[in-house]
Amino acid sequence: MTIDETRTFLKSYKSMANRVEYINNKMINVKSIRYDDSQRCSYGEPKTQNDYIIMKDEYLSQMQEIKDSIERLSSMTYRNILFYRYIECLSVYDIAEIMDYSPATVRTYILKGITELANILEWCYSSFKAMLNLVKC
């Protein structure tokens, strides 16, 4: 997995969190909240409560997968910085203030953490692919 793919993977957490909030509101019939990344003009069949529950569970599962991947990092500093940046959606300046680093140091740690995570995810993906090839034989 490349660094850009890993960054996109981490950024997808916020989108999924927004979708879970949208689904929660949809299930209780809140209609006045608009979400920027929610699907608009859907022409499919109306969704049932069960459909929403299934969608919510899928998003929550994917969100947990992102959190678990961050937990695989060897450095606690990288873990904390990536958690603050992509899970808590804090700015570089807020993270720098919380962790008592300069913003430049935080940016460096974000890049190093994403690089390490990309290597971990690539290794996991190649191991999974190799395992699938063994099963086919």
Coordinates of C-alpha atoms in Angstrom, one line a residue:
M1 CA 0.0 0.0 0.0
T2 CA 1.4 3.4 -0.9
I3 CA 1.6 6.4 1.4
D4 CA -1.2 8.1 -0.4
E5 CA -3.4 5.0 -0.3
T6 CA -2.7 4.8 3.5
R7 CA -3.5 8.4 4.0
T8 CA -6.8 8.0 2.1
F9 CA -7.5 4.9 4.2
L10 CA -7.0 6.9 7.4
K11 CA -9.0 9.8 6.1
S12 CA -12.0 7.5 5.4
Y13 CA -12.6 7.3 9.1
K14 CA -14.1 10.8 9.3
S15 CA -16.4 10.0 6.3
M16 CA -17.6 6.8 7.9
A17 CA -18.2 8.5 11.3
N18 CA -20.3 11.1 9.5
R19 CA -22.3 8.3 7.8
V20 CA -22.9 6.5 11.1
E21 CA -24.2 9.8 12.5
Y22 CA -26.4 10.2 9.5
I23 CA -27.8 6.7 9.8
N24 CA -28.4 7.2 13.5
N25 CA -30.4 10.4 12.7
K26 CA -32.2 8.7 9.8
M27 CA -33.3 5.9 12.1
I28 CA -34.9 8.3 14.5
N29 CA -36.3 10.5 11.7
V30 CA -34.2 13.6 12.1
K31 CA -34.6 15.4 8.7
S32 CA -33.0 18.8 9.3
I33 CA -29.3 17.8 9.4
R34 CA -27.4 17.9 6.1
Y35 CA -24.1 16.1 5.7
D36 CA -21.6 17.0 3.1
D37 CA -20.5 13.5 2.2
S38 CA -23.9 11.8 2.5
Q39 CA -25.4 10.3 -0.7
R40 CA -27.9 12.7 -2.4
C41 CA -30.5 11.9 -4.9
S42 CA -30.6 8.2 -4.4
Y43 CA -33.1 6.6 -6.6
G44 CA -33.0 3.2 -5.0
E45 CA -35.7 1.6 -2.9
P46 CA -36.4 3.2 0.4
K47 CA -34.3 1.7 3.1
T48 CA -35.7 -0.2 6.1
Q49 CA -34.5 0.0 9.6
N50 CA -32.7 -3.4 9.1
D51 CA -30.8 -1.9 6.1
Y52 CA -29.7 1.0 8.2
I53 CA -28.6 -1.3 11.0
I54 CA -26.5 -3.4 8.6
M55 CA -25.0 -0.3 7.0
K56 CA -24.1 1.1 10.4
D57 CA -22.5 -2.2 11.5
E58 CA -20.4 -2.3 8.3
Y59 CA -19.2 1.3 8.9
L60 CA -18.4 0.6 12.5
S61 CA -16.5 -2.5 11.6
Q62 CA -14.4 -0.6 9.0
M63 CA -13.8 2.2 11.5
Q64 CA -12.6 -0.3 14.1
E65 CA -10.3 -1.8 11.4
I66 CA -8.7 1.7 11.0
K67 CA -8.2 2.0 14.7
D68 CA -6.7 -1.4 15.0
S69 CA -4.3 -0.7 12.1
I70 CA -3.1 2.4 14.0
E71 CA -2.5 0.3 17.1
R72 CA -0.1 -1.9 15.1
L73 CA 2.5 0.9 15.0
S74 CA 5.6 0.3 17.0
S75 CA 5.9 3.9 18.3
M76 CA 3.4 5.2 20.9
T77 CA 4.2 8.7 19.6
Y78 CA 3.2 7.7 16.0
R79 CA 0.1 6.0 17.3
N80 CA -1.0 9.0 19.4
I81 CA -0.3 11.5 16.6
L82 CA -2.2 9.5 13.9
F83 CA -5.0 8.9 16.4
Y84 CA -5.4 12.6 17.1
R85 CA -5.1 13.5 13.4
Y86 CA -7.3 10.9 11.7
I87 CA -9.6 9.6 14.5
E88 CA -10.1 12.8 16.5
C89 CA -9.7 15.0 13.4
L90 CA -7.4 17.5 15.2
S91 CA -5.3 20.0 13.3
V92 CA -1.5 19.8 13.3
Y93 CA -1.4 22.8 15.6
D94 CA -3.8 21.3 18.1
I95 CA -1.7 18.1 18.2
A96 CA 1.5 20.1 18.6
E97 CA -0.1 21.9 21.6
I98 CA -1.4 18.7 23.2
M99 CA 1.8 16.8 22.8
D100 CA 4.2 19.7 23.4
Y101 CA 5.9 19.4 20.0
S102 CA 6.4 21.9 17.2
P103 CA 4.0 21.7 14.3
A104 CA 6.9 20.8 12.0
T105 CA 7.8 17.8 14.3
V106 CA 4.1 16.7 14.3
R107 CA 4.1 16.8 10.5
T108 CA 7.3 14.7 10.4
Y109 CA 5.8 12.2 12.8
I110 CA 2.6 12.0 10.8
L111 CA 4.6 11.2 7.7
K112 CA 6.8 8.6 9.5
G113 CA 3.7 7.0 11.1
I114 CA 1.9 6.8 7.8
T115 CA 5.0 5.3 6.1
E116 CA 5.3 2.7 8.8
L117 CA 1.6 2.0 8.6
A118 CA 1.8 1.6 4.8
N119 CA 4.6 -1.0 5.3
I120 CA 2.5 -2.9 7.9
L121 CA -0.6 -2.8 5.7
E122 CA 1.4 -3.9 2.6
W123 CA 2.8 -6.8 4.6
C124 CA -0.6 -7.8 5.8
Y125 CA -2.1 -7.6 2.3
S126 CA 0.7 -9.7 0.8
S127 CA 0.4 -12.3 3.6
F128 CA -3.3 -12.4 3.0
K129 CA -2.9 -12.8 -0.7
A130 CA -0.3 -15.6 -0.2
M131 CA -2.7 -17.3 2.1
L132 CA -5.5 -17.1 -0.5
N133 CA -3.1 -18.6 -3.1
L134 CA -2.4 -21.6 -0.8
V135 CA -6.1 -22.2 -0.3
K136 CA -6.7 -22.3 -4.1
C137 CA -4.1 -25.1 -4.5

